[in-house]
Amino acid sequence: MEAAGPLRAALWALLLPLLPLVAADEGILHASGSGVPPVTKDYCIIYNSNWVSLPKTLDNATFTPLENLTSTVLCSSAEVPSVALQDKAVVVMRGNCTFLEKARNAQRLGAKMLLIASKSRLSGISDNKTDFEDVTLPIALIRYNDIVDMQLVLGNEVNVTLYSPPLPEFDYSMVVIFLIAVFTVALGGYWSGVAELENLKAVASPGERETRWKKEENVTLTPVTVILFVVICCVMLVLLYFFYKWLVYVIISVFCLASAMSLYNCLAALIGEIPFGQCRITCSNKTIEVRLIFLAIFCIAAAVVWAVFRNEDRWAWVLQDILGVAFCLNFIKTLKMPNFKSCVILLGLLLLYDVFFVFITPFITKNGASIMVEVAAGPFGNSEKLPVVIRVPRLEYSASTLCDLPFSLLGFGDIIVPGLLVAYCRRFDVQTRSSSVYYISCTIAYAVGMVLTFIVLALMKMGQPALLYLVPCTLITSSLIAWRRKEMKKFWKGSSYQMMEHLDYTGNEESTATATEQPGGQ
């Protein structure tokens, strides 16, 4: 069971779609200290754009002194200490009373701005708009940790202003995401084809070839196992939704183990092509190359370093992406789809899985949130994030950069799932000697699907299940190529069709030889 380890680990990789670049009603609190020159820093806020219109830029911005009242919740005027709030921005804690009560109390005391600090994850302000007709001051939610950071960095005398810069239509980090995804899918498919070619060259006799086919059944997904695989993915996602704060650490551990093994397999394949440095040592009657021992230590160290510094946003994403690409490459190369039929079932079911958990579950959950997006963002404000994504820092500055999504993200599943079809196309090219027409066409179709996903993402401004665009592009393209070349039957049945053709050929050959040896066959 060569693929059993990566198969179990990859179940986690199918949990995430392409995540949104933007979120509604996000703004920026620009804070300035009292030093010379003044130190400034930006913080994320959440506001309701239906109630208040914030300026787009800091041009002609009016700063307001900040009064920190996080020791109160401002549910009544009696809670406010004897301090003048006239023409100040006041920050209070989120309490049991409504935003409307806080706003009226703050306005009654002469405040010009109300900031509500929250220790949990920031969510939208959803009180009835008509109740706020008598409230004129802007209201916004801010993280409590940001208020603490503000005092540490800027001091006790802070002036603040609010603004909401226009959201970029396109972030160039998506170009990096695109290149990583296409490169991984193309290389994974090519690597799978190289392995197939080596197997065909190594097998000389029909008996050995039949043995090889039987052996490959242990690393393939049959239609039954495909269905089981998707069911397990659904169960895991639901369990993550309800038990995220415990299971996230299980997934982090699995990712470290699986990515270290995958990185070792990828680098070992490259080192194997180097003709020098092949000295060996004997251990338990087995000889091991010394360079592979050092390689294993390096791969384990890389995974451990990532685990320790995984929340370091400045550089940990680079290591996560390297480990993630290695994981995807190893999985695409190791797990072999036996035929196009299994590919259609796998991609079709995972497409339904993606769409259901992104678009349908908001009608089922109590808070109206998508289970997929909730799990991806970390339910209930959990600071730990699932590591099964490729992430690149956003290059265009906006409120979203400060809020929940400072990175552009792409789930491993959006690479692995179409990558398995690309790998099958490459192996089919090798088996039929078709000059890589299936492989190249399917890879280009994947790239087109990614571009289409980005376009829809930019237009709709909301999270998109990438498989909704990748699956039709790759499946339809592969089908059209097979139909145009009049190889659909062979392409649909895959290696089983090849094996039957080969057995029929060798069987007929043996019958002919037997008949020739008998007198009646002369």
PDB file of N, CA, C and O in Angstrom, residues 223-286:
ATOM      1  N   PRO A 223     -13.961   3.041  -8.415  1.00  0.00           N
ATOM      2  CA  PRO A 223     -15.186   3.814  -8.184  1.00  0.00           C
ATOM      3  C   PRO A 223     -15.733   3.677  -6.760  1.00  0.00           C
ATOM      4  O   PRO A 223     -16.217   4.650  -6.186  1.00  0.00           O
ATOM      5  N   VAL A 224     -15.646   2.486  -6.188  1.00  0.00           N
ATOM      6  CA  VAL A 224     -16.147   2.299  -4.818  1.00  0.00           C
ATOM      7  C   VAL A 224     -15.306   3.080  -3.817  1.00  0.00           C
ATOM      8  O   VAL A 224     -15.837   3.774  -2.932  1.00  0.00           O
ATOM      9  N   THR A 225     -13.986   2.988  -3.945  1.00  0.00           N
ATOM     10  CA  THR A 225     -13.124   3.715  -3.018  1.00  0.00           C
ATOM     11  C   THR A 225     -13.219   5.221  -3.232  1.00  0.00           C
ATOM     12  O   THR A 225     -13.016   5.997  -2.291  1.00  0.00           O
ATOM     13  N   VAL A 226     -13.530   5.652  -4.442  1.00  0.00           N
ATOM     14  CA  VAL A 226     -13.734   7.080  -4.708  1.00  0.00           C
ATOM     15  C   VAL A 226     -14.923   7.592  -3.896  1.00  0.00           C
ATOM     16  O   VAL A 226     -14.857   8.647  -3.243  1.00  0.00           O
ATOM     17  N   ILE A 227     -16.027   6.849  -3.929  1.00  0.00           N
ATOM     18  CA  ILE A 227     -17.218   7.250  -3.175  1.00  0.00           C
ATOM     19  C   ILE A 227     -16.915   7.274  -1.682  1.00  0.00           C
ATOM     20  O   ILE A 227     -17.296   8.213  -0.962  1.00  0.00           O
ATOM     21  N   LEU A 228     -16.231   6.248  -1.200  1.00  0.00           N
ATOM     22  CA  LEU A 228     -15.860   6.197   0.216  1.00  0.00           C
ATOM     23  C   LEU A 228     -14.958   7.370   0.580  1.00  0.00           C
ATOM     24  O   LEU A 228     -15.090   7.983   1.649  1.00  0.00           O
ATOM     25  N   PHE A 229     -14.047   7.690  -0.302  1.00  0.00           N
ATOM     26  CA  PHE A 229     -13.120   8.797  -0.097  1.00  0.00           C
ATOM     27  C   PHE A 229     -13.879  10.116   0.085  1.00  0.00           C
ATOM     28  O   PHE A 229     -13.603  10.893   1.012  1.00  0.00           O
ATOM     29  N   VAL A 230     -14.867  10.380  -0.762  1.00  0.00           N
ATOM     30  CA  VAL A 230     -15.632  11.625  -0.690  1.00  0.00           C
ATOM     31  C   VAL A 230     -16.488  11.660   0.574  1.00  0.00           C
ATOM     32  O   VAL A 230     -16.618  12.708   1.224  1.00  0.00           O
ATOM     33  N   VAL A 231     -17.069  10.515   0.950  1.00  0.00           N
ATOM     34  CA  VAL A 231     -17.865  10.456   2.183  1.00  0.00           C
ATOM     35  C   VAL A 231     -17.003  10.803   3.395  1.00  0.00           C
ATOM     36  O   VAL A 231     -17.416  11.556   4.285  1.00  0.00           O
ATOM     37  N   ILE A 232     -15.794  10.264   3.427  1.00  0.00           N
ATOM     38  CA  ILE A 232     -14.879  10.548   4.541  1.00  0.00           C
ATOM     39  C   ILE A 232     -14.527  12.034   4.565  1.00  0.00           C
ATOM     40  O   ILE A 232     -14.449  12.650   5.638  1.00  0.00           O
ATOM     41  N   CYS A 233     -14.339  12.627   3.405  1.00  0.00           N
ATOM     42  CA  CYS A 233     -14.061  14.069   3.339  1.00  0.00           C
ATOM     43  C   CYS A 233     -15.206  14.874   3.943  1.00  0.00           C
ATOM     44  O   CYS A 233     -14.975  15.833   4.696  1.00  0.00           O
ATOM     45  N   CYS A 234     -16.433  14.499   3.619  1.00  0.00           N
ATOM     46  CA  CYS A 234     -17.602  15.202   4.160  1.00  0.00           C
ATOM     47  C   CYS A 234     -17.659  15.075   5.681  1.00  0.00           C
ATOM     48  O   CYS A 234     -17.901  16.058   6.393  1.00  0.00           O
ATOM     49  N   VAL A 235     -17.443  13.871   6.173  1.00  0.00           N
ATOM     50  CA  VAL A 235     -17.483  13.643   7.620  1.00  0.00           C
ATOM     51  C   VAL A 235     -16.399  14.454   8.316  1.00  0.00           C
ATOM     52  O   VAL A 235     -16.630  15.080   9.364  1.00  0.00           O
ATOM     53  N   MET A 236     -15.203  14.465   7.751  1.00  0.00           N
ATOM     54  CA  MET A 236     -14.096  15.220   8.353  1.00  0.00           C
ATOM     55  C   MET A 236     -14.403  16.712   8.415  1.00  0.00           C
ATOM     56  O   MET A 236     -14.115  17.382   9.416  1.00  0.00           O
ATOM     57  N   LEU A 237     -14.992  17.253   7.349  1.00  0.00           N
ATOM     58  CA  LEU A 237     -15.285  18.681   7.322  1.00  0.00           C
ATOM     59  C   LEU A 237     -16.314  19.044   8.383  1.00  0.00           C
ATOM     60  O   LEU A 237     -16.186  20.059   9.078  1.00  0.00           O
ATOM     61  N   VAL A 238     -17.339  18.219   8.531  1.00  0.00           N
ATOM     62  CA  VAL A 238     -18.361  18.477   9.546  1.00  0.00           C
ATOM     63  C   VAL A 238     -17.766  18.366  10.953  1.00  0.00           C
ATOM     64  O   VAL A 238     -18.060  19.189  11.841  1.00  0.00           O
ATOM     65  N   LEU A 239     -16.924  17.369  11.173  1.00  0.00           N
ATOM     66  CA  LEU A 239     -16.269  17.231  12.476  1.00  0.00           C
ATOM     67  C   LEU A 239     -15.391  18.444  12.774  1.00  0.00           C
ATOM     68  O   LEU A 239     -15.349  18.932  13.914  1.00  0.00           O
ATOM     69  N   LEU A 240     -14.714  18.940  11.754  1.00  0.00           N
ATOM     70  CA  LEU A 240     -13.894  20.130  11.942  1.00  0.00           C
ATOM     71  C   LEU A 240     -14.744  21.337  12.317  1.00  0.00           C
ATOM     72  O   LEU A 240     -14.332  22.172  13.132  1.00  0.00           O
ATOM     73  N   TYR A 241     -15.912  21.436  11.746  1.00  0.00           N
ATOM     74  CA  TYR A 241     -16.796  22.569  12.031  1.00  0.00           C
ATOM     75  C   TYR A 241     -17.205  22.581  13.503  1.00  0.00           C
ATOM     76  O   TYR A 241     -17.290  23.645  14.126  1.00  0.00           O
ATOM     77  N   PHE A 242     -17.450  21.399  14.063  1.00  0.00           N
ATOM     78  CA  PHE A 242     -17.918  21.328  15.448  1.00  0.00           C
ATOM     79  C   PHE A 242     -16.783  21.181  16.462  1.00  0.00           C
ATOM     80  O   PHE A 242     -16.927  21.591  17.611  1.00  0.00           O
ATOM     81  N   PHE A 243     -15.668  20.598  16.062  1.00  0.00           N
ATOM     82  CA  PHE A 243     -14.581  20.333  17.006  1.00  0.00           C
ATOM     83  C   PHE A 243     -13.261  20.925  16.501  1.00  0.00           C
ATOM     84  O   PHE A 243     -12.210  20.327  16.645  1.00  0.00           O
ATOM     85  N   TYR A 244     -13.342  22.092  15.920  1.00  0.00           N
ATOM     86  CA  TYR A 244     -12.179  22.689  15.258  1.00  0.00           C
ATOM     87  C   TYR A 244     -11.005  22.889  16.211  1.00  0.00           C
ATOM     88  O   TYR A 244      -9.855  22.593  15.870  1.00  0.00           O
ATOM     89  N   LYS A 245     -11.271  23.414  17.398  1.00  0.00           N
ATOM     90  CA  LYS A 245     -10.171  23.816  18.281  1.00  0.00           C
ATOM     91  C   LYS A 245      -9.330  22.649  18.770  1.00  0.00           C
ATOM     92  O   LYS A 245      -8.221  22.848  19.269  1.00  0.00           O
ATOM     93  N   TRP A 246      -9.843  21.415  18.623  1.00  0.00           N
ATOM     94  CA  TRP A 246      -9.044  20.237  18.960  1.00  0.00           C
ATOM     95  C   TRP A 246      -8.460  19.586  17.700  1.00  0.00           C
ATOM     96  O   TRP A 246      -7.285  19.240  17.672  1.00  0.00           O
ATOM     97  N   LEU A 247      -9.299  19.436  16.690  1.00  0.00           N
ATOM     98  CA  LEU A 247      -8.861  18.711  15.490  1.00  0.00           C
ATOM     99  C   LEU A 247      -7.837  19.484  14.679  1.00  0.00           C
ATOM    100  O   LEU A 247      -7.078  18.879  13.915  1.00  0.00           O
ATOM    101  N   VAL A 248      -7.804  20.814  14.813  1.00  0.00           N
ATOM    102  CA  VAL A 248      -6.839  21.584  14.034  1.00  0.00           C
ATOM    103  C   VAL A 248      -5.408  21.168  14.356  1.00  0.00           C
ATOM    104  O   VAL A 248      -4.535  21.133  13.474  1.00  0.00           O
ATOM    105  N   TYR A 249      -5.150  20.791  15.611  1.00  0.00           N
ATOM    106  CA  TYR A 249      -3.797  20.372  15.983  1.00  0.00           C
ATOM    107  C   TYR A 249      -3.489  18.969  15.450  1.00  0.00           C
ATOM    108  O   TYR A 249      -2.330  18.648  15.180  1.00  0.00           O
ATOM    109  N   VAL A 250      -4.524  18.152  15.317  1.00  0.00           N
ATOM    110  CA  VAL A 250      -4.332  16.838  14.689  1.00  0.00           C
ATOM    111  C   VAL A 250      -3.935  17.023  13.229  1.00  0.00           C
ATOM    112  O   VAL A 250      -3.012  16.364  12.721  1.00  0.00           O
ATOM    113  N   ILE A 251      -4.595  17.952  12.543  1.00  0.00           N
ATOM    114  CA  ILE A 251      -4.294  18.191  11.141  1.00  0.00           C
ATOM    115  C   ILE A 251      -2.898  18.782  10.975  1.00  0.00           C
ATOM    116  O   ILE A 251      -2.164  18.426  10.037  1.00  0.00           O
ATOM    117  N   ILE A 252      -2.517  19.677  11.879  1.00  0.00           N
ATOM    118  CA  ILE A 252      -1.168  20.241  11.822  1.00  0.00           C
ATOM    119  C   ILE A 252      -0.126  19.134  11.964  1.00  0.00           C
ATOM    120  O   ILE A 252       0.881  19.101  11.243  1.00  0.00           O
ATOM    121  N   SER A 253      -0.370  18.186  12.877  1.00  0.00           N
ATOM    122  CA  SER A 253       0.561  17.070  13.066  1.00  0.00           C
ATOM    123  C   SER A 253       0.623  16.184  11.829  1.00  0.00           C
ATOM    124  O   SER A 253       1.708  15.774  11.388  1.00  0.00           O
ATOM    125  N   VAL A 254      -0.538  15.894  11.250  1.00  0.00           N
ATOM    126  CA  VAL A 254      -0.587  15.065  10.042  1.00  0.00           C
ATOM    127  C   VAL A 254       0.131  15.768   8.895  1.00  0.00           C
ATOM    128  O   VAL A 254       0.877  15.144   8.119  1.00  0.00           O
ATOM    129  N   PHE A 255      -0.085  17.072   8.772  1.00  0.00           N
ATOM    130  CA  PHE A 255       0.566  17.824   7.701  1.00  0.00           C
ATOM    131  C   PHE A 255       2.087  17.791   7.845  1.00  0.00           C
ATOM    132  O   PHE A 255       2.815  17.628   6.852  1.00  0.00           O
ATOM    133  N   CYS A 256       2.581  17.944   9.070  1.00  0.00           N
ATOM    134  CA  CYS A 256       4.034  17.909   9.286  1.00  0.00           C
ATOM    135  C   CYS A 256       4.612  16.561   8.855  1.00  0.00           C
ATOM    136  O   CYS A 256       5.629  16.499   8.150  1.00  0.00           O
ATOM    137  N   LEU A 257       3.962  15.480   9.261  1.00  0.00           N
ATOM    138  CA  LEU A 257       4.451  14.150   8.918  1.00  0.00           C
ATOM    139  C   LEU A 257       4.377  13.896   7.420  1.00  0.00           C
ATOM    140  O   LEU A 257       5.354  13.469   6.785  1.00  0.00           O
ATOM    141  N   ALA A 258       3.211  14.174   6.828  1.00  0.00           N
ATOM    142  CA  ALA A 258       3.013  13.887   5.406  1.00  0.00           C
ATOM    143  C   ALA A 258       3.880  14.776   4.525  1.00  0.00           C
ATOM    144  O   ALA A 258       4.439  14.317   3.518  1.00  0.00           O
ATOM    145  N   SER A 259       4.027  16.051   4.879  1.00  0.00           N
ATOM    146  CA  SER A 259       4.823  16.959   4.052  1.00  0.00           C
ATOM    147  C   SER A 259       6.310  16.636   4.144  1.00  0.00           C
ATOM    148  O   SER A 259       7.040  16.771   3.150  1.00  0.00           O
ATOM    149  N   ALA A 260       6.786  16.204   5.323  1.00  0.00           N
ATOM    150  CA  ALA A 260       8.191  15.814   5.454  1.00  0.00           C
ATOM    151  C   ALA A 260       8.491  14.593   4.582  1.00  0.00           C
ATOM    152  O   ALA A 260       9.515  14.550   3.885  1.00  0.00           O
ATOM    153  N   MET A 261       7.584  13.602   4.602  1.00  0.00           N
ATOM    154  CA  MET A 261       7.755  12.418   3.758  1.00  0.00           C
ATOM    155  C   MET A 261       7.708  12.791   2.275  1.00  0.00           C
ATOM    156  O   MET A 261       8.491  12.283   1.458  1.00  0.00           O
ATOM    157  N   SER A 262       6.793  13.687   1.919  1.00  0.00           N
ATOM    158  CA  SER A 262       6.647  14.090   0.521  1.00  0.00           C
ATOM    159  C   SER A 262       7.867  14.860   0.034  1.00  0.00           C
ATOM    160  O   SER A 262       8.349  14.646  -1.081  1.00  0.00           O
ATOM    161  N   LEU A 263       8.374  15.768   0.883  1.00  0.00           N
ATOM    162  CA  LEU A 263       9.563  16.526   0.507  1.00  0.00           C
ATOM    163  C   LEU A 263      10.754  15.591   0.318  1.00  0.00           C
ATOM    164  O   LEU A 263      11.554  15.769  -0.608  1.00  0.00           O
ATOM    165  N   TYR A 264      10.843  14.580   1.175  1.00  0.00           N
ATOM    166  CA  TYR A 264      11.922  13.594   1.036  1.00  0.00           C
ATOM    167  C   TYR A 264      11.803  12.844  -0.286  1.00  0.00           C
ATOM    168  O   TYR A 264      12.798  12.675  -1.019  1.00  0.00           O
ATOM    169  N   ASN A 265      10.598  12.398  -0.638  1.00  0.00           N
ATOM    170  CA  ASN A 265      10.402  11.656  -1.889  1.00  0.00           C
ATOM    171  C   ASN A 265      10.746  12.520  -3.116  1.00  0.00           C
ATOM    172  O   ASN A 265      11.351  12.039  -4.083  1.00  0.00           O
ATOM    173  N   CYS A 266      10.356  13.795  -3.068  1.00  0.00           N
ATOM    174  CA  CYS A 266      10.627  14.676  -4.201  1.00  0.00           C
ATOM    175  C   CYS A 266      12.125  14.931  -4.358  1.00  0.00           C
ATOM    176  O   CYS A 266      12.675  14.834  -5.469  1.00  0.00           O
ATOM    177  N   LEU A 267      12.780  15.259  -3.251  1.00  0.00           N
ATOM    178  CA  LEU A 267      14.217  15.555  -3.325  1.00  0.00           C
ATOM    179  C   LEU A 267      15.040  14.302  -3.576  1.00  0.00           C
ATOM    180  O   LEU A 267      16.080  14.358  -4.248  1.00  0.00           O
ATOM    181  N   ALA A 268      14.592  13.144  -3.044  1.00  0.00           N
ATOM    182  CA  ALA A 268      15.315  11.892  -3.288  1.00  0.00           C
ATOM    183  C   ALA A 268      15.311  11.541  -4.771  1.00  0.00           C
ATOM    184  O   ALA A 268      16.281  10.989  -5.295  1.00  0.00           O
ATOM    185  N   ALA A 269      14.192  11.858  -5.459  1.00  0.00           N
ATOM    186  CA  ALA A 269      14.131  11.597  -6.900  1.00  0.00           C
ATOM    187  C   ALA A 269      15.151  12.442  -7.653  1.00  0.00           C
ATOM    188  O   ALA A 269      15.753  11.985  -8.630  1.00  0.00           O
ATOM    189  N   LEU A 270      15.367  13.688  -7.184  1.00  0.00           N
ATOM    190  CA  LEU A 270      16.371  14.548  -7.824  1.00  0.00           C
ATOM    191  C   LEU A 270      17.790  14.087  -7.493  1.00  0.00           C
ATOM    192  O   LEU A 270      18.652  14.023  -8.368  1.00  0.00           O
ATOM    193  N   ILE A 271      18.014  13.753  -6.221  1.00  0.00           N
ATOM    194  CA  ILE A 271      19.348  13.305  -5.807  1.00  0.00           C
ATOM    195  C   ILE A 271      19.734  12.010  -6.510  1.00  0.00           C
ATOM    196  O   ILE A 271      20.905  11.769  -6.818  1.00  0.00           O
ATOM    197  N   GLY A 272      18.730  11.154  -6.785  1.00  0.00           N
ATOM    198  CA  GLY A 272      19.015   9.893  -7.458  1.00  0.00           C
ATOM    199  C   GLY A 272      19.632  10.065  -8.827  1.00  0.00           C
ATOM    200  O   GLY A 272      20.283   9.147  -9.347  1.00  0.00           O
ATOM    201  N   GLU A 273      19.442  11.260  -9.437  1.00  0.00           N
ATOM    202  CA  GLU A 273      20.016  11.519 -10.762  1.00  0.00           C
ATOM    203  C   GLU A 273      21.448  12.027 -10.684  1.00  0.00           C
ATOM    204  O   GLU A 273      22.110  12.176 -11.706  1.00  0.00           O
ATOM    205  N   ILE A 274      21.927  12.328  -9.465  1.00  0.00           N
ATOM    206  CA  ILE A 274      23.291  12.825  -9.303  1.00  0.00           C
ATOM    207  C   ILE A 274      24.237  11.631  -9.192  1.00  0.00           C
ATOM    208  O   ILE A 274      24.063  10.768  -8.328  1.00  0.00           O
ATOM    209  N   PRO A 275      25.252  11.536 -10.043  1.00  0.00           N
ATOM    210  CA  PRO A 275      26.090  10.333 -10.106  1.00  0.00           C
ATOM    211  C   PRO A 275      27.142  10.237  -9.001  1.00  0.00           C
ATOM    212  O   PRO A 275      27.785   9.196  -8.870  1.00  0.00           O
ATOM    213  N   PHE A 276      27.357  11.279  -8.198  1.00  0.00           N
ATOM    214  CA  PHE A 276      28.412  11.222  -7.189  1.00  0.00           C
ATOM    215  C   PHE A 276      27.801  11.336  -5.787  1.00  0.00           C
ATOM    216  O   PHE A 276      26.622  11.667  -5.633  1.00  0.00           O
ATOM    217  N   GLY A 277      28.636  11.088  -4.781  1.00  0.00           N
ATOM    218  CA  GLY A 277      28.176  11.147  -3.395  1.00  0.00           C
ATOM    219  C   GLY A 277      27.313   9.960  -3.017  1.00  0.00           C
ATOM    220  O   GLY A 277      26.356  10.113  -2.266  1.00  0.00           O
ATOM    221  N   GLN A 278      27.620   8.771  -3.524  1.00  0.00           N
ATOM    222  CA  GLN A 278      26.781   7.602  -3.295  1.00  0.00           C
ATOM    223  C   GLN A 278      27.370   6.636  -2.261  1.00  0.00           C
ATOM    224  O   GLN A 278      27.079   5.442  -2.293  1.00  0.00           O
ATOM    225  N   CYS A 279      28.195   7.138  -1.363  1.00  0.00           N
ATOM    226  CA  CYS A 279      28.766   6.254  -0.346  1.00  0.00           C
ATOM    227  C   CYS A 279      27.667   5.715   0.564  1.00  0.00           C
ATOM    228  O   CYS A 279      26.702   6.405   0.850  1.00  0.00           O
ATOM    229  N   ARG A 280      27.838   4.483   1.007  1.00  0.00           N
ATOM    230  CA  ARG A 280      26.799   3.797   1.758  1.00  0.00           C
ATOM    231  C   ARG A 280      27.334   3.312   3.092  1.00  0.00           C
ATOM    232  O   ARG A 280      28.537   3.128   3.270  1.00  0.00           O
ATOM    233  N   ILE A 281      26.384   3.095   4.028  1.00  0.00           N
ATOM    234  CA  ILE A 281      26.709   2.453   5.310  1.00  0.00           C
ATOM    235  C   ILE A 281      25.771   1.267   5.477  1.00  0.00           C
ATOM    236  O   ILE A 281      24.657   1.255   4.931  1.00  0.00           O
ATOM    237  N   THR A 282      26.220   0.294   6.212  1.00  0.00           N
ATOM    238  CA  THR A 282      25.422  -0.908   6.437  1.00  0.00           C
ATOM    239  C   THR A 282      24.777  -0.839   7.817  1.00  0.00           C
ATOM    240  O   THR A 282      25.447  -0.579   8.817  1.00  0.00           O
ATOM    241  N   CYS A 283      23.477  -1.081   7.843  1.00  0.00           N
ATOM    242  CA  CYS A 283      22.730  -1.055   9.099  1.00  0.00           C
ATOM    243  C   CYS A 283      21.669  -2.139   9.045  1.00  0.00           C
ATOM    244  O   CYS A 283      20.803  -2.136   8.159  1.00  0.00           O
ATOM    245  N   SER A 284      21.761  -3.102   9.989  1.00  0.00           N
ATOM    246  CA  SER A 284      20.806  -4.226  10.060  1.00  0.00           C
ATOM    247  C   SER A 284      20.733  -4.965   8.732  1.00  0.00           C
ATOM    248  O   SER A 284      19.639  -5.215   8.195  1.00  0.00           O
ATOM    249  N   ASN A 285      21.910  -5.287   8.185  1.00  0.00           N
ATOM    250  CA  ASN A 285      22.028  -6.039   6.932  1.00  0.00           C
ATOM    251  C   ASN A 285      21.442  -5.295   5.727  1.00  0.00           C
ATOM    252  O   ASN A 285      21.132  -5.896   4.706  1.00  0.00           O
ATOM    253  N   LYS A 286      21.264  -3.972   5.878  1.00  0.00           N
ATOM    254  CA  LYS A 286      20.782  -3.161   4.761  1.00  0.00           C
ATOM    255  C   LYS A 286      21.755  -2.021   4.525  1.00  0.00           C
ATOM    256  O   LYS A 286      22.299  -1.442   5.466  1.00  0.00           O
TER     257      LYS A 286
END
